[in-house]
mmCIF file with all atom_site columns, C-alpha atoms in Angstrom:
data_model
loop_
_atom_site.group_PDB
_atom_site.id
_atom_site.type_symbol
_atom_site.label_atom_id
_atom_site.label_alt_id
_atom_site.label_comp_id
_atom_site.label_asym_id
_atom_site.label_entity_id
_atom_site.label_seq_id
_atom_site.pdbx_PDB_ins_code
_atom_site.Cartn_x
_atom_site.Cartn_y
_atom_site.Cartn_z
_atom_site.occupancy
_atom_site.B_iso_or_equiv
_atom_site.pdbx_formal_charge
_atom_site.auth_seq_id
_atom_site.auth_comp_id
_atom_site.auth_asym_id
_atom_site.auth_atom_id
_atom_site.pdbx_PDB_model_num
ATOM 1   C CA . UNK A 1 1   ? -115.645 -50.582 -161.684 1.00 35.00 ? 1   UNK A CA 1
ATOM 2   C CA . UNK A 1 2   ? -113.441 -49.886 -158.013 1.00 42.00 ? 2   UNK A CA 1
ATOM 3   C CA . UNK A 1 3   ? -110.328 -48.341 -157.245 1.00 47.00 ? 3   UNK A CA 1
ATOM 4   C CA . UNK A 1 4   ? -107.330 -49.553 -155.709 1.00 59.00 ? 4   UNK A CA 1
ATOM 5   C CA . UNK A 1 5   ? -105.460 -47.434 -154.372 1.00 69.00 ? 5   UNK A CA 1
ATOM 6   C CA . UNK A 1 6   ? -103.444 -49.422 -152.076 1.00 75.00 ? 6   UNK A CA 1
ATOM 7   C CA . UNK A 1 7   ? -101.738 -51.196 -154.565 1.00 91.00 ? 7   UNK A CA 1
ATOM 8   C CA . UNK A 1 8   ? -99.864  -49.979 -156.526 1.00 94.00 ? 8   UNK A CA 1
ATOM 9   C CA . UNK A 1 9   ? -96.711  -49.088 -154.221 1.00 95.00 ? 9   UNK A CA 1
ATOM 10  C CA . UNK A 1 10  ? -96.598  -51.861 -153.148 1.00 96.00 ? 10  UNK A CA 1
ATOM 11  C CA . UNK A 1 11  ? -97.181  -52.450 -157.736 1.00 96.00 ? 11  UNK A CA 1
ATOM 12  C CA . UNK A 1 12  ? -94.083  -50.181 -158.007 1.00 96.00 ? 12  UNK A CA 1
ATOM 13  C CA . UNK A 1 13  ? -91.719  -51.515 -155.421 1.00 96.00 ? 13  UNK A CA 1
ATOM 14  C CA . UNK A 1 14  ? -91.764  -54.421 -156.481 1.00 97.00 ? 14  UNK A CA 1
ATOM 15  C CA . UNK A 1 15  ? -91.111  -53.555 -159.587 1.00 97.00 ? 15  UNK A CA 1
ATOM 16  C CA . UNK A 1 16  ? -88.162  -51.845 -158.414 1.00 96.00 ? 16  UNK A CA 1
ATOM 17  C CA . UNK A 1 17  ? -87.154  -55.336 -156.108 1.00 97.00 ? 17  UNK A CA 1
ATOM 18  C CA . UNK A 1 18  ? -87.098  -57.228 -158.903 1.00 97.00 ? 18  UNK A CA 1
ATOM 19  C CA . UNK A 1 19  ? -85.106  -55.474 -161.504 1.00 97.00 ? 19  UNK A CA 1
ATOM 20  C CA . UNK A 1 20  ? -82.780  -55.119 -159.011 1.00 95.00 ? 20  UNK A CA 1
ATOM 21  C CA . UNK A 1 21  ? -83.319  -58.994 -159.090 1.00 96.00 ? 21  UNK A CA 1
ATOM 22  C CA . UNK A 1 22  ? -82.569  -58.827 -162.231 1.00 97.00 ? 22  UNK A CA 1
ATOM 23  C CA . UNK A 1 23  ? -79.813  -57.313 -162.548 1.00 95.00 ? 23  UNK A CA 1
ATOM 24  C CA . UNK A 1 24  ? -78.371  -58.697 -159.657 1.00 95.00 ? 24  UNK A CA 1
ATOM 25  C CA . UNK A 1 25  ? -78.567  -62.684 -162.522 1.00 96.00 ? 25  UNK A CA 1
ATOM 26  C CA . UNK A 1 26  ? -76.941  -60.509 -164.647 1.00 96.00 ? 26  UNK A CA 1
ATOM 27  C CA . UNK A 1 27  ? -73.602  -59.030 -162.178 1.00 95.00 ? 27  UNK A CA 1
ATOM 28  C CA . UNK A 1 28  ? -73.453  -62.978 -162.101 1.00 93.00 ? 28  UNK A CA 1
ATOM 29  C CA . UNK A 1 29  ? -72.932  -63.819 -165.434 1.00 94.00 ? 29  UNK A CA 1
ATOM 30  C CA . UNK A 1 30  ? -71.106  -60.491 -166.525 1.00 93.00 ? 30  UNK A CA 1
ATOM 31  C CA . UNK A 1 31  ? -68.382  -60.632 -164.274 1.00 89.00 ? 31  UNK A CA 1
ATOM 32  C CA . UNK A 1 32  ? -66.902  -58.587 -162.467 1.00 92.00 ? 32  UNK A CA 1
ATOM 33  C CA . UNK A 1 33  ? -66.510  -55.297 -164.491 1.00 92.00 ? 33  UNK A CA 1
ATOM 34  C CA . UNK A 1 34  ? -70.582  -55.134 -163.885 1.00 92.00 ? 34  UNK A CA 1
ATOM 35  C CA . UNK A 1 35  ? -70.068  -56.181 -160.251 1.00 93.00 ? 35  UNK A CA 1
ATOM 36  C CA . UNK A 1 36  ? -67.628  -53.472 -159.249 1.00 91.00 ? 36  UNK A CA 1
ATOM 37  C CA . UNK A 1 37  ? -69.537  -50.851 -160.692 1.00 89.00 ? 37  UNK A CA 1
ATOM 38  C CA . UNK A 1 38  ? -72.066  -51.462 -158.676 1.00 87.00 ? 38  UNK A CA 1
ATOM 39  C CA . UNK A 1 39  ? -70.676  -50.527 -155.311 1.00 86.00 ? 39  UNK A CA 1
ATOM 40  C CA . UNK A 1 40  ? -69.814  -54.311 -154.586 1.00 89.00 ? 40  UNK A CA 1
ATOM 41  C CA . UNK A 1 41  ? -67.342  -55.040 -151.945 1.00 91.00 ? 41  UNK A CA 1
ATOM 42  C CA . UNK A 1 42  ? -63.548  -55.479 -152.545 1.00 91.00 ? 42  UNK A CA 1
ATOM 43  C CA . UNK A 1 43  ? -64.076  -58.478 -151.071 1.00 94.00 ? 43  UNK A CA 1
ATOM 44  C CA . UNK A 1 44  ? -66.166  -59.641 -153.654 1.00 94.00 ? 44  UNK A CA 1
ATOM 45  C CA . UNK A 1 45  ? -64.900  -58.096 -157.080 1.00 94.00 ? 45  UNK A CA 1
ATOM 46  C CA . UNK A 1 46  ? -61.929  -59.768 -155.933 1.00 95.00 ? 46  UNK A CA 1
ATOM 47  C CA . UNK A 1 47  ? -63.404  -62.994 -155.292 1.00 94.00 ? 47  UNK A CA 1
ATOM 48  C CA . UNK A 1 48  ? -64.879  -62.274 -158.826 1.00 94.00 ? 48  UNK A CA 1
ATOM 49  C CA . UNK A 1 49  ? -61.265  -61.616 -160.589 1.00 94.00 ? 49  UNK A CA 1
ATOM 50  C CA . UNK A 1 50  ? -59.868  -64.427 -159.552 1.00 94.00 ? 50  UNK A CA 1
ATOM 51  C CA . UNK A 1 51  ? -63.440  -66.976 -160.079 1.00 91.00 ? 51  UNK A CA 1
ATOM 52  C CA . UNK A 1 52  ? -63.869  -68.134 -156.717 1.00 94.00 ? 52  UNK A CA 1
ATOM 53  C CA . UNK A 1 53  ? -67.120  -69.189 -155.498 1.00 94.00 ? 53  UNK A CA 1
ATOM 54  C CA . UNK A 1 54  ? -67.742  -66.339 -152.850 1.00 95.00 ? 54  UNK A CA 1
ATOM 55  C CA . UNK A 1 55  ? -68.801  -64.003 -155.527 1.00 94.00 ? 55  UNK A CA 1
ATOM 56  C CA . UNK A 1 56  ? -71.474  -65.938 -157.710 1.00 95.00 ? 56  UNK A CA 1
ATOM 57  C CA . UNK A 1 57  ? -72.933  -67.198 -153.832 1.00 96.00 ? 57  UNK A CA 1
ATOM 58  C CA . UNK A 1 58  ? -72.901  -63.795 -151.898 1.00 96.00 ? 58  UNK A CA 1
ATOM 59  C CA . UNK A 1 59  ? -74.511  -62.518 -155.755 1.00 96.00 ? 59  UNK A CA 1
ATOM 60  C CA . UNK A 1 60  ? -76.777  -64.860 -155.934 1.00 96.00 ? 60  UNK A CA 1
ATOM 61  C CA . UNK A 1 61  ? -77.919  -65.151 -152.603 1.00 97.00 ? 61  UNK A CA 1
ATOM 62  C CA . UNK A 1 62  ? -78.848  -61.717 -152.500 1.00 95.00 ? 62  UNK A CA 1
ATOM 63  C CA . UNK A 1 63  ? -80.705  -62.036 -156.080 1.00 96.00 ? 63  UNK A CA 1
ATOM 64  C CA . UNK A 1 64  ? -82.774  -64.911 -154.805 1.00 97.00 ? 64  UNK A CA 1
ATOM 65  C CA . UNK A 1 65  ? -83.978  -62.855 -151.643 1.00 97.00 ? 65  UNK A CA 1
ATOM 66  C CA . UNK A 1 66  ? -84.934  -59.577 -154.005 1.00 97.00 ? 66  UNK A CA 1
ATOM 67  C CA . UNK A 1 67  ? -86.935  -62.364 -156.300 1.00 98.00 ? 67  UNK A CA 1
ATOM 68  C CA . UNK A 1 68  ? -88.902  -63.087 -152.254 1.00 97.00 ? 68  UNK A CA 1
ATOM 69  C CA . UNK A 1 69  ? -89.691  -59.516 -151.311 1.00 97.00 ? 69  UNK A CA 1
ATOM 70  C CA . UNK A 1 70  ? -91.133  -58.608 -154.852 1.00 97.00 ? 70  UNK A CA 1
ATOM 71  C CA . UNK A 1 71  ? -92.964  -61.770 -155.021 1.00 97.00 ? 71  UNK A CA 1
ATOM 72  C CA . UNK A 1 72  ? -93.860  -61.182 -151.794 1.00 97.00 ? 72  UNK A CA 1
ATOM 73  C CA . UNK A 1 73  ? -94.874  -57.478 -152.444 1.00 96.00 ? 73  UNK A CA 1
ATOM 74  C CA . UNK A 1 74  ? -97.334  -58.932 -155.575 1.00 96.00 ? 74  UNK A CA 1
ATOM 75  C CA . UNK A 1 75  ? -98.893  -61.355 -153.344 1.00 95.00 ? 75  UNK A CA 1
ATOM 76  C CA . UNK A 1 76  ? -99.765  -58.285 -150.839 1.00 94.00 ? 76  UNK A CA 1
ATOM 77  C CA . UNK A 1 77  ? -100.401 -56.635 -153.893 1.00 93.00 ? 77  UNK A CA 1
ATOM 78  C CA . UNK A 1 78  ? -102.659 -59.327 -155.192 1.00 91.00 ? 78  UNK A CA 1
ATOM 79  C CA . UNK A 1 79  ? -101.433 -59.917 -158.636 1.00 94.00 ? 79  UNK A CA 1
ATOM 80  C CA . UNK A 1 80  ? -99.987  -63.396 -157.829 1.00 93.00 ? 80  UNK A CA 1
ATOM 81  C CA . UNK A 1 81  ? -101.401 -65.938 -155.747 1.00 94.00 ? 81  UNK A CA 1
ATOM 82  C CA . UNK A 1 82  ? -100.764 -65.358 -151.993 1.00 91.00 ? 82  UNK A CA 1
ATOM 83  C CA . UNK A 1 83  ? -97.637  -66.220 -150.600 1.00 92.00 ? 83  UNK A CA 1
ATOM 84  C CA . UNK A 1 84  ? -97.086  -67.035 -146.491 1.00 93.00 ? 84  UNK A CA 1
ATOM 85  C CA . UNK A 1 85  ? -95.430  -64.825 -144.264 1.00 94.00 ? 85  UNK A CA 1
ATOM 86  C CA . UNK A 1 86  ? -95.649  -62.006 -146.726 1.00 95.00 ? 86  UNK A CA 1
ATOM 87  C CA . UNK A 1 87  ? -97.025  -59.163 -145.116 1.00 96.00 ? 87  UNK A CA 1
ATOM 88  C CA . UNK A 1 88  ? -93.996  -59.565 -142.458 1.00 96.00 ? 88  UNK A CA 1
ATOM 89  C CA . UNK A 1 89  ? -91.538  -60.290 -144.939 1.00 96.00 ? 89  UNK A CA 1
ATOM 90  C CA . UNK A 1 90  ? -92.178  -56.745 -146.851 1.00 97.00 ? 90  UNK A CA 1
ATOM 91  C CA . UNK A 1 91  ? -92.656  -55.136 -142.325 1.00 97.00 ? 91  UNK A CA 1
ATOM 92  C CA . UNK A 1 92  ? -89.269  -56.172 -141.699 1.00 97.00 ? 92  UNK A CA 1
ATOM 93  C CA . UNK A 1 93  ? -87.469  -55.325 -145.755 1.00 97.00 ? 93  UNK A CA 1
ATOM 94  C CA . UNK A 1 94  ? -89.667  -52.103 -145.281 1.00 97.00 ? 94  UNK A CA 1
ATOM 95  C CA . UNK A 1 95  ? -87.881  -51.026 -141.662 1.00 97.00 ? 95  UNK A CA 1
ATOM 96  C CA . UNK A 1 96  ? -84.502  -52.539 -143.217 1.00 96.00 ? 96  UNK A CA 1
ATOM 97  C CA . UNK A 1 97  ? -84.433  -50.236 -146.144 1.00 96.00 ? 97  UNK A CA 1
ATOM 98  C CA . UNK A 1 98  ? -85.654  -47.312 -143.900 1.00 96.00 ? 98  UNK A CA 1
ATOM 99  C CA . UNK A 1 99  ? -82.579  -47.867 -141.465 1.00 96.00 ? 99  UNK A CA 1
ATOM 100 C CA . UNK A 1 100 ? -80.197  -48.247 -144.333 1.00 92.00 ? 100 UNK A CA 1
ATOM 101 C CA . UNK A 1 101 ? -81.597  -45.289 -145.688 1.00 94.00 ? 101 UNK A CA 1
ATOM 102 C CA . UNK A 1 102 ? -81.363  -43.207 -142.379 1.00 93.00 ? 102 UNK A CA 1
ATOM 103 C CA . UNK A 1 103 ? -77.804  -44.674 -141.670 1.00 90.00 ? 103 UNK A CA 1
ATOM 104 C CA . UNK A 1 104 ? -76.163  -42.838 -143.871 1.00 88.00 ? 104 UNK A CA 1
ATOM 105 C CA . UNK A 1 105 ? -77.215  -39.026 -143.136 1.00 87.00 ? 105 UNK A CA 1
ATOM 106 C CA . UNK A 1 106 ? -76.019  -40.505 -139.271 1.00 88.00 ? 106 UNK A CA 1
ATOM 107 C CA . UNK A 1 107 ? -72.760  -41.536 -140.419 1.00 84.00 ? 107 UNK A CA 1
ATOM 108 C CA . UNK A 1 108 ? -72.588  -38.385 -142.096 1.00 83.00 ? 108 UNK A CA 1
ATOM 109 C CA . UNK A 1 109 ? -73.070  -36.610 -138.706 1.00 84.00 ? 109 UNK A CA 1
ATOM 110 C CA . UNK A 1 110 ? -70.889  -38.702 -136.727 1.00 85.00 ? 110 UNK A CA 1
ATOM 111 C CA . UNK A 1 111 ? -67.529  -39.247 -139.023 1.00 83.00 ? 111 UNK A CA 1
ATOM 112 C CA . UNK A 1 112 ? -66.094  -35.886 -140.098 1.00 78.00 ? 112 UNK A CA 1
ATOM 113 C CA . UNK A 1 113 ? -64.552  -37.700 -142.668 1.00 80.00 ? 113 UNK A CA 1
ATOM 114 C CA . UNK A 1 114 ? -66.835  -39.707 -144.380 1.00 75.00 ? 114 UNK A CA 1
ATOM 115 C CA . UNK A 1 115 ? -67.886  -37.058 -146.360 1.00 75.00 ? 115 UNK A CA 1
ATOM 116 C CA . UNK A 1 116 ? -64.593  -37.168 -148.185 1.00 74.00 ? 116 UNK A CA 1
ATOM 117 C CA . UNK A 1 117 ? -65.214  -40.970 -148.694 1.00 77.00 ? 117 UNK A CA 1
ATOM 118 C CA . UNK A 1 118 ? -68.870  -40.389 -149.925 1.00 80.00 ? 118 UNK A CA 1
ATOM 119 C CA . UNK A 1 119 ? -69.509  -41.990 -153.653 1.00 80.00 ? 119 UNK A CA 1
ATOM 120 C CA . UNK A 1 120 ? -72.334  -40.461 -155.539 1.00 85.00 ? 120 UNK A CA 1
ATOM 121 C CA . UNK A 1 121 ? -73.861  -44.444 -155.697 1.00 85.00 ? 121 UNK A CA 1
ATOM 122 C CA . UNK A 1 122 ? -73.470  -44.162 -152.130 1.00 85.00 ? 122 UNK A CA 1
ATOM 123 C CA . UNK A 1 123 ? -75.960  -41.224 -151.916 1.00 87.00 ? 123 UNK A CA 1
ATOM 124 C CA . UNK A 1 124 ? -78.224  -42.346 -155.009 1.00 91.00 ? 124 UNK A CA 1
ATOM 125 C CA . UNK A 1 125 ? -79.040  -46.112 -152.568 1.00 91.00 ? 125 UNK A CA 1
ATOM 126 C CA . UNK A 1 126 ? -79.045  -43.863 -150.146 1.00 92.00 ? 126 UNK A CA 1
ATOM 127 C CA . UNK A 1 127 ? -82.633  -41.895 -151.777 1.00 94.00 ? 127 UNK A CA 1
ATOM 128 C CA . UNK A 1 128 ? -83.433  -45.503 -153.461 1.00 94.00 ? 128 UNK A CA 1
ATOM 129 C CA . UNK A 1 129 ? -83.409  -47.841 -150.326 1.00 95.00 ? 129 UNK A CA 1
ATOM 130 C CA . UNK A 1 130 ? -85.278  -44.992 -147.906 1.00 96.00 ? 130 UNK A CA 1
ATOM 131 C CA . UNK A 1 131 ? -88.004  -44.586 -151.418 1.00 96.00 ? 131 UNK A CA 1
ATOM 132 C CA . UNK A 1 132 ? -88.465  -48.422 -151.605 1.00 96.00 ? 132 UNK A CA 1
ATOM 133 C CA . UNK A 1 133 ? -89.318  -48.816 -148.019 1.00 96.00 ? 133 UNK A CA 1
ATOM 134 C CA . UNK A 1 134 ? -91.516  -45.585 -148.331 1.00 96.00 ? 134 UNK A CA 1
ATOM 135 C CA . UNK A 1 135 ? -93.204  -47.258 -151.249 1.00 96.00 ? 135 UNK A CA 1
ATOM 136 C CA . UNK A 1 136 ? -93.923  -51.206 -149.162 1.00 96.00 ? 136 UNK A CA 1
ATOM 137 C CA . UNK A 1 137 ? -94.736  -49.052 -145.880 1.00 96.00 ? 137 UNK A CA 1
ATOM 138 C CA . UNK A 1 138 ? -97.245  -47.093 -147.633 1.00 94.00 ? 138 UNK A CA 1
ATOM 139 C CA . UNK A 1 139 ? -98.887  -50.002 -149.691 1.00 94.00 ? 139 UNK A CA 1
ATOM 140 C CA . UNK A 1 140 ? -98.726  -52.405 -146.400 1.00 94.00 ? 140 UNK A CA 1
ATOM 141 C CA . UNK A 1 141 ? -101.261 -49.615 -144.361 1.00 93.00 ? 141 UNK A CA 1
ATOM 142 C CA . UNK A 1 142 ? -103.046 -48.699 -147.599 1.00 92.00 ? 142 UNK A CA 1
ATOM 143 C CA . UNK A 1 143 ? -104.126 -52.620 -148.021 1.00 90.00 ? 143 UNK A CA 1
ATOM 144 C CA . UNK A 1 144 ? -104.193 -53.214 -144.558 1.00 82.00 ? 144 UNK A CA 1
ATOM 145 C CA . UNK A 1 145 ? -106.255 -50.285 -144.016 1.00 56.00 ? 145 UNK A CA 1
ATOM 146 C CA . UNK A 1 146 ? -108.633 -51.994 -146.299 1.00 51.00 ? 146 UNK A CA 1
ATOM 147 C CA . UNK A 1 147 ? -108.687 -55.452 -145.751 1.00 48.00 ? 147 UNK A CA 1
ATOM 148 C CA . UNK A 1 148 ? -109.881 -54.663 -142.209 1.00 45.00 ? 148 UNK A CA 1
ATOM 149 C CA . UNK A 1 149 ? -112.084 -52.424 -143.699 1.00 44.00 ? 149 UNK A CA 1
ATOM 150 C CA . UNK A 1 150 ? -113.707 -54.800 -145.712 1.00 46.00 ? 150 UNK A CA 1
ATOM 151 C CA . UNK A 1 151 ? -113.823 -57.156 -142.110 1.00 46.00 ? 151 UNK A CA 1
ATOM 152 C CA . UNK A 1 152 ? -115.514 -55.819 -140.447 1.00 45.00 ? 152 UNK A CA 1
#
């Protein structure tokens, strides 16, 4: 039996992303308390407290995007049926996640007062974004290399 080392970063990343998607769905139904605890912007928390449509629509849209990325990763890993444009979507997602992670140190270096306003949650999210971006990038590179060797 042949080992498929290139797939595990995509599989692990998809589990984390799909977990985040499920958490967003739960947040829509649980209310403003969980939405605030998850670090949503104040206008989204306010919308959830007032019961307007903004919070559920924004959070549901984010959840759908997270589900799409998770299923794209599973598709590239070969765990589900091949989905169109999965590879470009995952490359773009990886780039956005890595840029999101790189933004925190840049902001801290440029804005001297940012350190005082920084929460542990924001640091944790930046680290998670870096890890997810790295997992997706590594998985994409490993599966691409494996595919090109087989095709040759």
